[in-house]
Every structure is written in structure tokens, then in C-alpha cells.
Amino acid sequence: MSTAYSAVGWNRQKKIYDGWIAAFCISYLALFISLTLLFNSEATFETILIRSTSTLAVLLLHIILSIGPLTRLNKKFMPLLYNRRHLGVTMFSFSAVHGIFGIIQFHSLSNTNPLLSLFLSNTNYGSIPAFPFQALGFFALIIFFLMAITSHDFWLHNLSPIVWKTLHMFVYAAYILVVMHVMLGVIQYEKNPVFVLILFTGSASLIILHLLAGLKERKIDKMKFKLQEDGFVYVCEADEIEDSRAKIFCIDQERIAVYRHEQKLYAIHNVCKHQGGPLGEGKIVDGCITCPWHGYQYLPHNGQSPPPFKERVSTYDVRVNHNKVWLNPIAFAEGTEREGALL
Amino acid sequence: MIISVILIIALIYLLIGVLFVPFFYAKCIRHIDETAKGSSIGFYIIISPGVIVFWPVLLRKWRKALKEQAYE
Ligand code: HEM
Ligand code: FES
């Protein structure tokens, strides 16, 4: 929602966020390196580099993938979501260091091209215990690479949001590739089952988190709205909506956010124009509905971003009668002014 | 064998992408994205890897934009 692009849209919160990422990564690497030197003093520099960056990347990947469902389950996690893409680019950078040093360490000494060697030095593609697990890591790395290089808003606009979202959904495919890369690799290198156990626990918690969040969403979507009066549907009691906050209702497959702002209720489409963030999970900041994902803003009474920005979302009619909130699910054109309902 | 061929094709594809970058910044970007006007050098650096990989998408967008402008 900027008037011109900048390289990285840093502001105070994002700097704090990135500071935490840096502190976390440095502490992890320091801890990993000290423990390795303490317990496995023969480990070479390359081995330490390959193993510390790979495990850090996998840890970050688990954090990244749990942020989505966590924020759905509890609003307290919202700040984590705000700058998730920097976390993603960081994760890619560490996995790239791991991958590149892996290739240097294991494939640059022969006289074949290292990338060819990656696929051809082990051709047991039919065997599980001897599977060329590095190829799986390679494809995961390619997916992370494509996501990292398209993480700027320029790409969201120019690849179109649908293509961009689809590309970024491949993170789940990459996750599966990483799990197989690690599992199949570990059974070849390690006898210790601790590593498999840790990864298994990580995957299990991710799956459970996603299921829980999915169930919660479905409950909202399945809420049946029966009471109707000339197009308006009864949705809730007015005092169920906190000031400067919203409740989301899904009527006829459309998600609508009903916001309370200065003793009035306003309804807008729940989907942010930026990356489809849930506007109803945000709050009102400086008189504007503020998307919880990256802070795009919309005026409650007309769904327009304050000038000079140009984003617009659909608006809806709301009525309040004896503390009962009635919503008309027929959308007005994006950016249409609606006066809201006085409480 | 197949893998060598795939690698060579990928390399050629990316080389075309590299050559496309200066052309894209000089001629195309202002037709397909108004917001890019007046953006910082850092912005151009940061989107460059994407331009190298997704050059066919941008090329098509640019040609479409030119056609639309010709109609107007
Ligand atoms: C070109 C891509 C990649 C190559 C060539 C590669 C290579 C390797 C190699 C050789 C090992 C065994 C290292 C050892 O035990 O000393 C390994 C293990 C591992 N890889 Fe990768 N890998 C790649 C991509 C990835 C990616 C994208 C991730 C995850 C983000 C990843 C995560 C891991 C993990 C967690 C281990 C087990 C811990 C370790 O031994 O380092 N790898 N990889
Ligand atoms: S989705 Fe990015 S600001 Fe709303």
C-alpha cells in the first residue's frame, strides 16, 4: 500500500521483529556449535556448518508453519504473523547455506559437475535405505528459493495474487520433501533415533495445530443464520462486539466483518486487498480498520484506504434493533459509502 | 544424460533472464507497474532474481500493456 516501492518496508515494529529473529538465530548457532565442540570434538568446520544451518532452518520452518493456525486459535500470536515473510527469507538463507555447503562437501571433489553429481553419484532411486535423499533437499530448496525471491509486494501485484498464493502454498510440498530428506538421510548417517523422534514430534504438532484451527474455522462457517427480515439476517447481539474490534460472519460463502467504531457498527468484506488477510481479525487504529497481517488500512464507513492509497473493499448494510444486529449479505460495490448503524 | 540436458536448458533459460533484466528496467517496468515509479535502487536489486526467473511472465505482461495503451 505504498506509493513507491522500497527494498524492505522496515518500520519500528518490523525492526524489532527482525532483531528477535537475528537474536534467536545467533543464539541457536552459538549453542549448537558449543555443544558440538564439547561432545564431538572431531567434527570438522564444514560438518558443523552443514548441520547447524540445516537444523536451524528446520526449526524456523516449524515456527513459520505454526504461526498461521496459532493466530487462528489465539489472537495473542498475531504479532508473529506481522512479518512472517522475513522469517521465511531467513529460513531460506540458512537452508541455502546448508545446501550449498552440502554440495561443496560431497560433490565438488569429483570431476563431474557438482549438480550432476548430486543426482547421479547415488542412483538407488528404487531403494528406501539407500535413497539419494539429497535430491529431495534440492527440490525443497528450489521451492524455498522461488518463495524467497517473490516475497516482495511487487511480485504479489505482478504475478497476480492467485498465482502468488498458489506458489506460496507449495511450502507444504517443500515441508514434506524436507521431512523425507531428513528421515532418509538420517537413517544413512546416524544410528541415534533422537533426531527422528524430534522431527516426528514437530510434524505431529503441526498437523494437530492445523486440524484444530481448521475445526474452529468450520464452526464459524457452519453457523446457520435463519432469522431473516427483508434481506437482513440476524447475526448476533450488539454487545458481543467489542469496541474497535469486529466479529466475522460467513453468510452464503461470503465472509463479512462487522466492526464497532465510535458507537456505530460497520460491515465490510473480510478479505484484505493485499494478500487476503482476515480484516475482521484486526482492529481499528487511528480510525482505520487495520489488517492484522501487514497493516493495510481501510475506512470503516466506505471500505477505502485513506489517500493516497487506492485499495477498496466491498461494504454492506447493518441495522441494530433492540441490541440485535442484522446484516444484509448483499455486497455494495467496492468503496461504496454506508453510514453504519447507530448503537 | 537427461539430467545434463535439463541442466543446460535451465542454464540457457536463466541466461536469457539475466539479459532481460536491464531491458526490463529500462523499457518495461514503467508500463506494467505504476507503483515502481521513483522506487529505490534497493528495490530493483531485491526483485532482480525474480526477474531472472519469471521473465516470460513479465514479458507477456509488458506486451499486453503496450497493446492496451495502443488502443487508447
Ligand atoms: C541442495 C539442497 C540440499 C543438499 C545437497 C543437502 C544435503 C544434505 C546432506 C549431505 C546431509 C547430511 C549431512 C550430514 O549428516 O553431515 C543433509 C542433512 C540434512 N538436511 Fe539437507 N540438503 C539440502 C537441502 C536441505 C533443505 C532445503 C533443508 C531444510 C530446510 C535441509 C535440512 C536437512 C537436515 C535437517 C538434515 C539433517 C541434519 C544434518 O545432518 O545436517 N536440507 N542434507
Ligand atoms: S493481507 Fe497484507 S495487509 Fe492485509
Coordinates of C-alpha atoms and ligand atoms in Angstrom, one line a residue:
Chain A
M1 CA 0.0 0.0 0.0
S2 CA 3.0 2.3 -0.6
T3 CA 3.1 5.0 -3.2
A4 CA 6.5 3.8 -4.4
Y5 CA 8.3 0.5 -3.6
S6 CA 11.2 0.4 -1.2
A7 CA 13.6 -2.6 -0.9
V8 CA 12.4 -3.7 2.5
G9 CA 9.4 -1.9 4.1
W10 CA 11.0 -1.5 7.5
N11 CA 9.2 0.3 10.3
R12 CA 9.7 0.2 14.0
Q13 CA 7.8 -3.0 14.7
K14 CA 9.4 -4.8 11.8
K15 CA 12.9 -3.8 13.1
I16 CA 12.0 -5.2 16.5
Y17 CA 10.7 -8.3 14.8
D18 CA 13.9 -8.8 12.8
G19 CA 16.0 -8.1 15.8
W20 CA 14.3 -11.0 17.6
I21 CA 14.9 -13.2 14.5
A22 CA 18.6 -12.3 14.5
A23 CA 19.0 -12.9 18.2
F24 CA 17.2 -16.2 18.0
C25 CA 19.3 -17.5 15.1
I26 CA 22.6 -16.3 16.6
S27 CA 21.8 -17.9 20.0
Y28 CA 20.8 -21.2 18.3
L29 CA 24.0 -21.3 16.2
A30 CA 26.2 -20.5 19.2
L31 CA 24.5 -23.2 21.3
F32 CA 24.8 -25.8 18.5
I33 CA 28.4 -25.1 17.8
S34 CA 29.4 -25.1 21.5
L35 CA 27.6 -28.4 22.2
T36 CA 29.1 -30.0 19.1
L37 CA 32.6 -28.9 20.1
L38 CA 32.0 -30.2 23.6
F39 CA 30.7 -33.6 22.7
N40 CA 32.1 -34.3 19.3
S41 CA 35.4 -32.7 19.1
E42 CA 36.4 -34.4 15.8
A43 CA 33.7 -32.6 13.9
T44 CA 35.1 -30.5 11.0
F45 CA 34.2 -27.0 10.3
E46 CA 32.1 -28.0 7.2
T47 CA 30.2 -30.6 9.1
I48 CA 29.3 -28.1 11.9
L49 CA 28.3 -25.6 9.3
I50 CA 26.1 -28.1 7.4
R51 CA 24.4 -29.4 10.5
S52 CA 23.9 -26.2 12.4
T53 CA 22.3 -24.4 9.5
S54 CA 20.1 -27.3 8.4
T55 CA 18.7 -27.9 11.9
L56 CA 18.1 -24.1 12.4
A57 CA 16.3 -24.0 9.0
V58 CA 14.1 -26.9 10.0
L59 CA 13.3 -25.3 13.4
L60 CA 12.4 -22.0 11.7
L61 CA 10.3 -23.8 9.2
H62 CA 8.2 -25.4 12.0
I63 CA 7.8 -21.9 13.6
I64 CA 6.7 -20.4 10.3
L65 CA 4.2 -23.2 9.6
S66 CA 2.6 -23.0 13.1
I67 CA 2.1 -19.2 13.0
G68 CA -1.0 -19.4 10.8
P69 CA -3.0 -21.9 12.9
L70 CA -1.8 -20.4 16.2
T71 CA -3.2 -16.9 15.3
R72 CA -6.5 -18.5 14.3
L73 CA -6.7 -20.2 17.7
N74 CA -5.5 -17.3 19.8
K75 CA -5.1 -13.6 18.9
K76 CA -2.1 -13.3 21.2
F77 CA 0.1 -14.8 18.4
M78 CA -0.9 -12.0 16.0
P79 CA 2.4 -10.1 16.3
L80 CA 4.2 -13.2 15.0
L81 CA 2.3 -13.1 11.8
Y82 CA 3.0 -9.4 11.1
N83 CA 6.4 -10.0 9.4
R84 CA 6.3 -13.7 8.7
R85 CA 8.0 -13.2 5.3
H86 CA 11.2 -12.1 6.9
L87 CA 11.2 -15.3 8.9
G88 CA 10.7 -17.1 5.6
V89 CA 13.6 -15.4 3.8
T90 CA 15.8 -16.1 6.9
M91 CA 14.9 -19.8 6.8
F92 CA 15.7 -19.9 3.0
S93 CA 19.1 -18.3 3.6
F94 CA 20.1 -20.9 6.2
S95 CA 18.9 -23.8 4.2
A96 CA 20.8 -22.4 1.2
V97 CA 24.0 -22.3 3.2
H98 CA 23.3 -25.9 4.2
G99 CA 22.6 -27.0 0.7
I100 CA 25.5 -25.2 -1.0
F101 CA 28.0 -26.4 1.6
G102 CA 26.5 -29.9 1.3
I103 CA 27.1 -29.8 -2.5
I104 CA 30.7 -28.5 -1.9
Q105 CA 31.4 -31.0 0.7
F106 CA 30.0 -34.1 -1.0
H107 CA 30.1 -33.3 -4.7
S108 CA 32.8 -30.8 -5.7
L109 CA 35.8 -33.1 -5.5
S110 CA 34.9 -35.4 -8.4
N111 CA 35.4 -34.2 -11.9
T112 CA 31.7 -34.3 -12.8
N113 CA 29.7 -31.1 -12.5
P114 CA 28.5 -30.9 -8.8
L115 CA 24.9 -30.6 -9.7
L116 CA 25.1 -33.7 -12.0
S117 CA 26.9 -35.5 -9.2
L118 CA 24.1 -34.6 -6.8
F119 CA 21.7 -36.6 -8.9
L120 CA 24.0 -39.3 -10.3
S121 CA 26.5 -40.2 -7.6
N122 CA 23.8 -42.3 -5.9
T123 CA 21.2 -43.7 -8.2
N124 CA 19.4 -46.0 -5.8
Y125 CA 16.1 -44.3 -6.6
G126 CA 14.3 -47.6 -6.0
S127 CA 15.7 -48.2 -2.5
I128 CA 14.5 -46.7 0.7
P129 CA 17.5 -47.3 3.0
A130 CA 20.0 -46.0 0.3
F131 CA 17.7 -43.4 -1.3
P132 CA 19.5 -40.4 -2.8
F133 CA 17.9 -38.1 -0.1
Q134 CA 19.9 -35.1 -1.2
A135 CA 17.9 -34.7 -4.4
L136 CA 14.8 -34.3 -2.2
G137 CA 16.6 -31.5 -0.3
F138 CA 17.5 -29.9 -3.6
F139 CA 13.8 -29.7 -4.7
A140 CA 12.7 -28.3 -1.4
L141 CA 15.5 -25.7 -1.7
I142 CA 14.2 -24.7 -5.1
I143 CA 10.7 -24.1 -3.7
F144 CA 12.1 -22.0 -0.9
F145 CA 14.2 -20.1 -3.4
L146 CA 11.1 -19.3 -5.6
M147 CA 9.2 -18.2 -2.5
A148 CA 12.0 -16.0 -1.2
I149 CA 12.6 -14.2 -4.5
T150 CA 8.9 -13.5 -4.9
S151 CA 8.4 -12.3 -1.3
H152 CA 8.4 -8.6 -2.3
D153 CA 5.0 -7.0 -2.8
F154 CA 6.0 -6.2 -6.4
W155 CA 5.5 -9.9 -7.1
L156 CA 2.2 -10.1 -5.4
H157 CA 0.9 -7.5 -7.7
N158 CA 2.6 -8.6 -10.9
L159 CA 2.3 -12.4 -10.7
S160 CA -1.4 -11.8 -9.6
P161 CA -2.5 -12.7 -6.0
I162 CA -3.8 -16.1 -7.1
V163 CA -0.6 -17.3 -8.7
W164 CA 1.4 -15.8 -5.8
K165 CA -0.7 -17.6 -3.2
T166 CA -0.6 -20.9 -5.1
L167 CA 3.2 -20.6 -5.3
H168 CA 3.4 -20.0 -1.6
M169 CA 1.1 -22.9 -0.8
F170 CA 3.9 -25.1 -2.2
V171 CA 5.6 -24.6 1.2
Y172 CA 3.7 -27.6 2.3
A173 CA 5.1 -29.7 -0.5
A174 CA 8.6 -28.4 0.4
Y175 CA 7.9 -29.3 4.0
I176 CA 7.1 -32.9 3.1
L177 CA 10.3 -33.0 0.9
V178 CA 12.4 -31.8 3.8
V179 CA 10.9 -34.3 6.2
M180 CA 11.7 -37.1 3.7
H181 CA 15.2 -35.6 3.1
V182 CA 16.0 -35.7 6.8
M183 CA 14.4 -39.1 7.5
L184 CA 16.0 -40.8 4.6
G185 CA 19.3 -39.0 5.3
V186 CA 19.4 -39.7 9.0
I187 CA 18.9 -43.5 8.5
Q188 CA 22.0 -43.4 6.3
Y189 CA 24.3 -41.3 8.5
E190 CA 23.1 -41.7 12.1
K191 CA 22.3 -44.6 14.4
N192 CA 20.8 -42.3 17.0
P193 CA 16.9 -42.3 16.9
V194 CA 16.6 -38.9 18.8
F195 CA 16.7 -36.9 15.6
V196 CA 13.8 -38.9 14.1
L197 CA 11.9 -38.6 17.3
I198 CA 12.3 -34.8 17.4
L199 CA 11.2 -34.4 13.8
F200 CA 8.2 -36.7 14.3
T201 CA 7.1 -34.6 17.3
G202 CA 7.4 -31.5 15.2
S203 CA 5.3 -32.9 12.3
A204 CA 2.7 -34.2 14.7
S205 CA 2.3 -30.9 16.4
L206 CA 2.0 -29.1 13.1
I207 CA -0.7 -31.5 11.9
I208 CA -2.6 -31.2 15.2
L209 CA -2.4 -27.4 15.1
H210 CA -3.7 -27.2 11.6
L211 CA -6.6 -29.6 12.4
L212 CA -7.6 -27.6 15.5
A213 CA -7.5 -24.3 13.6
G214 CA -9.5 -25.8 10.7
L215 CA -12.2 -27.1 13.1
K216 CA -12.5 -23.6 14.6
E217 CA -12.9 -22.1 11.1
R218 CA -15.5 -24.6 10.2
K219 CA -17.6 -23.8 13.2
I220 CA -17.8 -20.2 12.2
D221 CA -18.6 -21.1 8.6
K222 CA -21.3 -23.6 9.6
M223 CA -23.2 -21.2 11.9
K224 CA -26.7 -21.1 10.4
F225 CA -28.3 -17.8 10.1
K226 CA -32.1 -18.3 10.0
L227 CA -33.9 -15.2 11.1
Q228 CA -34.5 -13.0 8.1
E229 CA -36.3 -9.7 7.6
D230 CA -36.4 -8.0 4.2
G231 CA -33.0 -9.3 3.2
F232 CA -31.4 -8.7 6.6
V233 CA -30.1 -11.7 8.6
Y234 CA -29.9 -11.8 12.4
V235 CA -26.2 -12.4 13.3
C236 CA -25.6 -11.5 17.0
E237 CA -26.2 -9.2 19.9
A238 CA -24.6 -5.8 19.6
D239 CA -22.7 -6.1 22.9
E240 CA -20.9 -9.2 21.7
I241 CA -18.7 -7.0 19.5
E242 CA -16.0 -5.2 21.4
D243 CA -15.2 -1.6 20.7
S244 CA -12.7 -1.1 17.8
R245 CA -12.9 -4.8 17.1
A246 CA -15.1 -7.0 14.8
K247 CA -16.9 -10.3 14.6
I248 CA -16.7 -12.3 11.4
F249 CA -19.8 -13.9 9.9
C250 CA -19.9 -16.3 6.9
I251 CA -23.2 -15.9 5.1
D252 CA -23.7 -17.7 1.7
Q253 CA -20.0 -18.4 1.4
E254 CA -19.1 -14.8 1.9
R255 CA -17.1 -13.7 4.9
I256 CA -18.2 -10.3 6.3
A257 CA -16.6 -8.4 9.2
V258 CA -18.8 -6.3 11.4
Y259 CA -16.8 -3.6 13.2
R260 CA -17.7 -1.5 16.1
H261 CA -16.3 2.1 15.9
E262 CA -17.4 5.2 17.9
Q263 CA -20.8 3.9 18.9
K264 CA -21.6 2.6 15.4
L265 CA -21.4 -0.7 13.5
Y266 CA -20.0 -1.0 10.0
A267 CA -19.7 -4.1 7.8
I268 CA -17.0 -4.7 5.2
H269 CA -15.8 -7.7 3.2
N270 CA -13.4 -9.7 5.4
V271 CA -10.7 -10.2 2.7
C272 CA -7.8 -7.8 2.6
K273 CA -6.8 -6.5 -0.9
H274 CA -3.2 -7.1 -0.1
Q275 CA -2.8 -10.8 0.4
G276 CA -6.3 -11.8 1.5
G277 CA -5.7 -11.3 5.2
P278 CA -8.8 -11.6 7.6
L279 CA -9.7 -7.9 8.2
G280 CA -12.2 -8.9 10.9
E281 CA -9.3 -10.3 13.0
G282 CA -7.6 -6.9 13.1
K283 CA -8.6 -3.8 15.0
I284 CA -9.3 -0.1 14.5
V285 CA -6.1 2.0 14.6
D286 CA -6.3 5.8 14.1
G287 CA -9.9 5.5 12.9
C288 CA -9.0 2.8 10.3
I289 CA -9.7 -0.9 10.1
T290 CA -6.2 -2.3 10.1
C291 CA -5.4 -5.6 8.6
P292 CA -3.7 -7.9 11.1
W293 CA -1.3 -9.4 8.6
H294 CA 0.7 -6.4 7.2
G295 CA -1.2 -3.3 8.3
Y296 CA -3.1 -2.2 5.2
Q297 CA -5.9 0.2 6.3
Y298 CA -9.5 0.8 5.3
L299 CA -12.0 3.4 6.5
P300 CA -15.0 1.7 8.2
H301 CA -17.7 3.8 6.5
N302 CA -16.6 3.2 2.9
G303 CA -14.0 0.4 2.8
Q304 CA -11.5 2.7 1.1
S305 CA -7.9 3.0 2.0
P306 CA -7.2 6.6 3.2
P307 CA -5.5 8.7 0.4
P308 CA -3.0 8.5 -1.3
F309 CA -3.7 4.7 -1.2
K310 CA -6.2 3.2 -3.6
E311 CA -7.4 -0.1 -2.2
R312 CA -11.1 -0.7 -1.8
V313 CA -13.2 -3.5 -0.3
S314 CA -17.0 -4.1 -0.5
T315 CA -19.3 -2.7 2.1
Y316 CA -22.6 -4.0 3.5
D317 CA -25.6 -2.6 5.3
V318 CA -26.0 -3.3 9.0
R319 CA -29.0 -2.5 11.3
V320 CA -29.3 -2.6 15.0
N321 CA -32.7 -3.1 16.6
H322 CA -33.1 -3.7 20.4
N323 CA -29.4 -4.7 20.7
K324 CA -29.9 -7.2 17.9
V325 CA -27.5 -6.9 14.9
W326 CA -29.0 -7.5 11.4
L327 CA -26.7 -7.8 8.4
N328 CA -27.6 -7.7 4.7
P329 CA -25.3 -10.1 2.9
I330 CA -25.7 -8.4 -0.5
A331 CA -22.4 -6.5 -1.2
F332 CA -22.2 -2.9 -2.4
A333 CA -19.6 -2.1 -5.0
E334 CA -16.1 -1.8 -3.5
G335 CA -15.6 1.5 -1.8
T336 CA -19.3 2.4 -1.5
E337 CA -20.1 4.7 1.4
R338 CA -22.5 3.2 4.0
E339 CA -23.5 5.2 7.0
G340 CA -23.3 2.3 9.5
A341 CA -25.8 1.6 12.3
L342 CA -26.1 3.7 15.4
L343 CA -25.9 1.8 18.7
Chain B
M1 CA 22.1 -37.8 -19.9
I2 CA 18.6 -36.5 -19.4
I3 CA 19.8 -34.6 -16.4
S4 CA 22.6 -32.9 -18.4
V5 CA 20.1 -31.8 -21.0
I6 CA 17.7 -30.4 -18.3
L7 CA 20.6 -28.6 -16.7
I8 CA 21.7 -27.0 -19.9
I9 CA 18.2 -25.9 -20.8
A10 CA 17.8 -24.4 -17.3
L11 CA 21.0 -22.6 -17.7
I12 CA 20.1 -21.1 -21.1
Y13 CA 16.7 -20.0 -19.7
L14 CA 18.3 -18.3 -16.8
L15 CA 20.9 -16.6 -19.0
I16 CA 18.1 -15.1 -21.1
G17 CA 16.7 -13.9 -17.8
V18 CA 19.9 -12.2 -16.9
L19 CA 20.0 -10.4 -20.3
F20 CA 16.4 -9.4 -19.8
V21 CA 17.0 -7.6 -16.5
P22 CA 18.5 -4.3 -17.9
F23 CA 16.0 -4.3 -20.7
F24 CA 13.1 -4.8 -18.3
Y25 CA 14.2 -1.9 -16.0
A26 CA 14.8 0.4 -19.0
K27 CA 11.7 -0.3 -21.1
C28 CA 9.1 -2.4 -19.5
I29 CA 8.6 -1.8 -15.8
R30 CA 7.0 1.6 -16.1
H31 CA 4.3 0.2 -18.4
I32 CA 3.3 -2.7 -16.2
D33 CA 3.5 -1.2 -12.6
E34 CA 2.9 2.4 -11.9
T35 CA 4.0 2.0 -8.3
A36 CA 7.5 1.2 -9.3
K37 CA 8.0 4.8 -10.4
G38 CA 10.5 6.5 -8.1
S39 CA 11.4 3.3 -6.2
S40 CA 14.8 3.0 -4.6
I41 CA 17.8 1.1 -6.1
G42 CA 17.5 -1.4 -3.3
F43 CA 14.1 -2.3 -4.7
Y44 CA 15.5 -3.0 -8.1
I45 CA 18.2 -5.2 -6.6
I46 CA 15.8 -7.2 -4.5
I47 CA 13.4 -8.0 -7.3
S48 CA 16.2 -8.9 -9.8
P49 CA 16.4 -12.6 -9.0
G50 CA 12.7 -12.8 -9.6
V51 CA 13.0 -11.0 -12.9
I52 CA 15.7 -13.6 -14.0
V53 CA 13.4 -16.5 -13.1
F54 CA 10.0 -15.1 -14.1
W55 CA 11.0 -13.2 -17.3
P56 CA 8.4 -14.8 -19.6
V57 CA 5.6 -13.7 -17.3
L58 CA 6.8 -10.1 -17.2
L59 CA 7.5 -10.1 -21.0
R60 CA 3.9 -11.2 -21.6
K61 CA 2.5 -8.6 -19.2
W62 CA 4.6 -5.9 -20.9
R63 CA 3.3 -6.8 -24.4
K64 CA -0.3 -6.8 -23.2
A65 CA 0.2 -3.4 -21.5
L66 CA 1.6 -2.0 -24.8
K67 CA -1.4 -3.3 -26.8
E68 CA -3.8 -1.8 -24.3
Q69 CA -2.0 1.5 -24.5
A70 CA -2.1 1.4 -28.3
Y71 CA -5.9 1.1 -28.2
E72 CA -6.3 4.2 -26.0
Ligands
HEM1 C1 20.6 -28.7 -2.5 C2 20.0 -29.0 -1.4 C3 20.5 -29.9 -0.3 C4 21.6 -30.7 -0.2 C5 22.6 -31.0 -1.2 C6 21.5 -31.3 1.2 C7 22.5 -32.2 1.6 C8 22.4 -32.8 2.9 C9 23.4 -33.7 3.4 C10 24.6 -34.2 2.6 C11 23.0 -34.1 4.6 C12 23.8 -35.0 5.6 C13 24.8 -34.1 6.3 C14 25.5 -34.8 7.4 O1 24.9 -35.6 8.1 O2 26.6 -34.4 7.6 C15 21.8 -33.4 4.9 C16 21.1 -33.4 6.1 C17 20.1 -32.6 6.5 N1 19.4 -31.7 5.7 FE1 19.9 -31.2 3.8 N2 20.5 -30.8 1.8 C18 19.8 -29.9 1.0 C19 18.6 -29.2 1.3 C20 18.1 -29.1 2.6 C21 16.9 -28.3 2.9 C22 16.2 -27.3 2.0 C23 16.7 -28.5 4.3 C24 15.6 -27.9 5.2 C25 15.3 -26.7 5.2 C26 17.6 -29.5 4.7 C27 17.7 -30.0 6.0 C28 18.5 -31.0 6.4 C29 18.5 -31.5 7.8 C30 17.6 -31.1 8.9 C31 19.5 -32.6 7.8 C32 19.9 -33.4 9.0 C33 20.9 -32.8 9.9 C34 22.2 -32.8 9.2 O3 22.9 -33.8 9.2 O4 22.7 -31.7 8.7 N3 18.4 -29.9 3.7 N4 21.5 -32.5 3.8
FES2 S1 -3.0 -9.2 3.8 FE1 -1.3 -7.9 3.9 S2 -2.1 -6.2 4.9 FE2 -3.8 -7.4 4.7

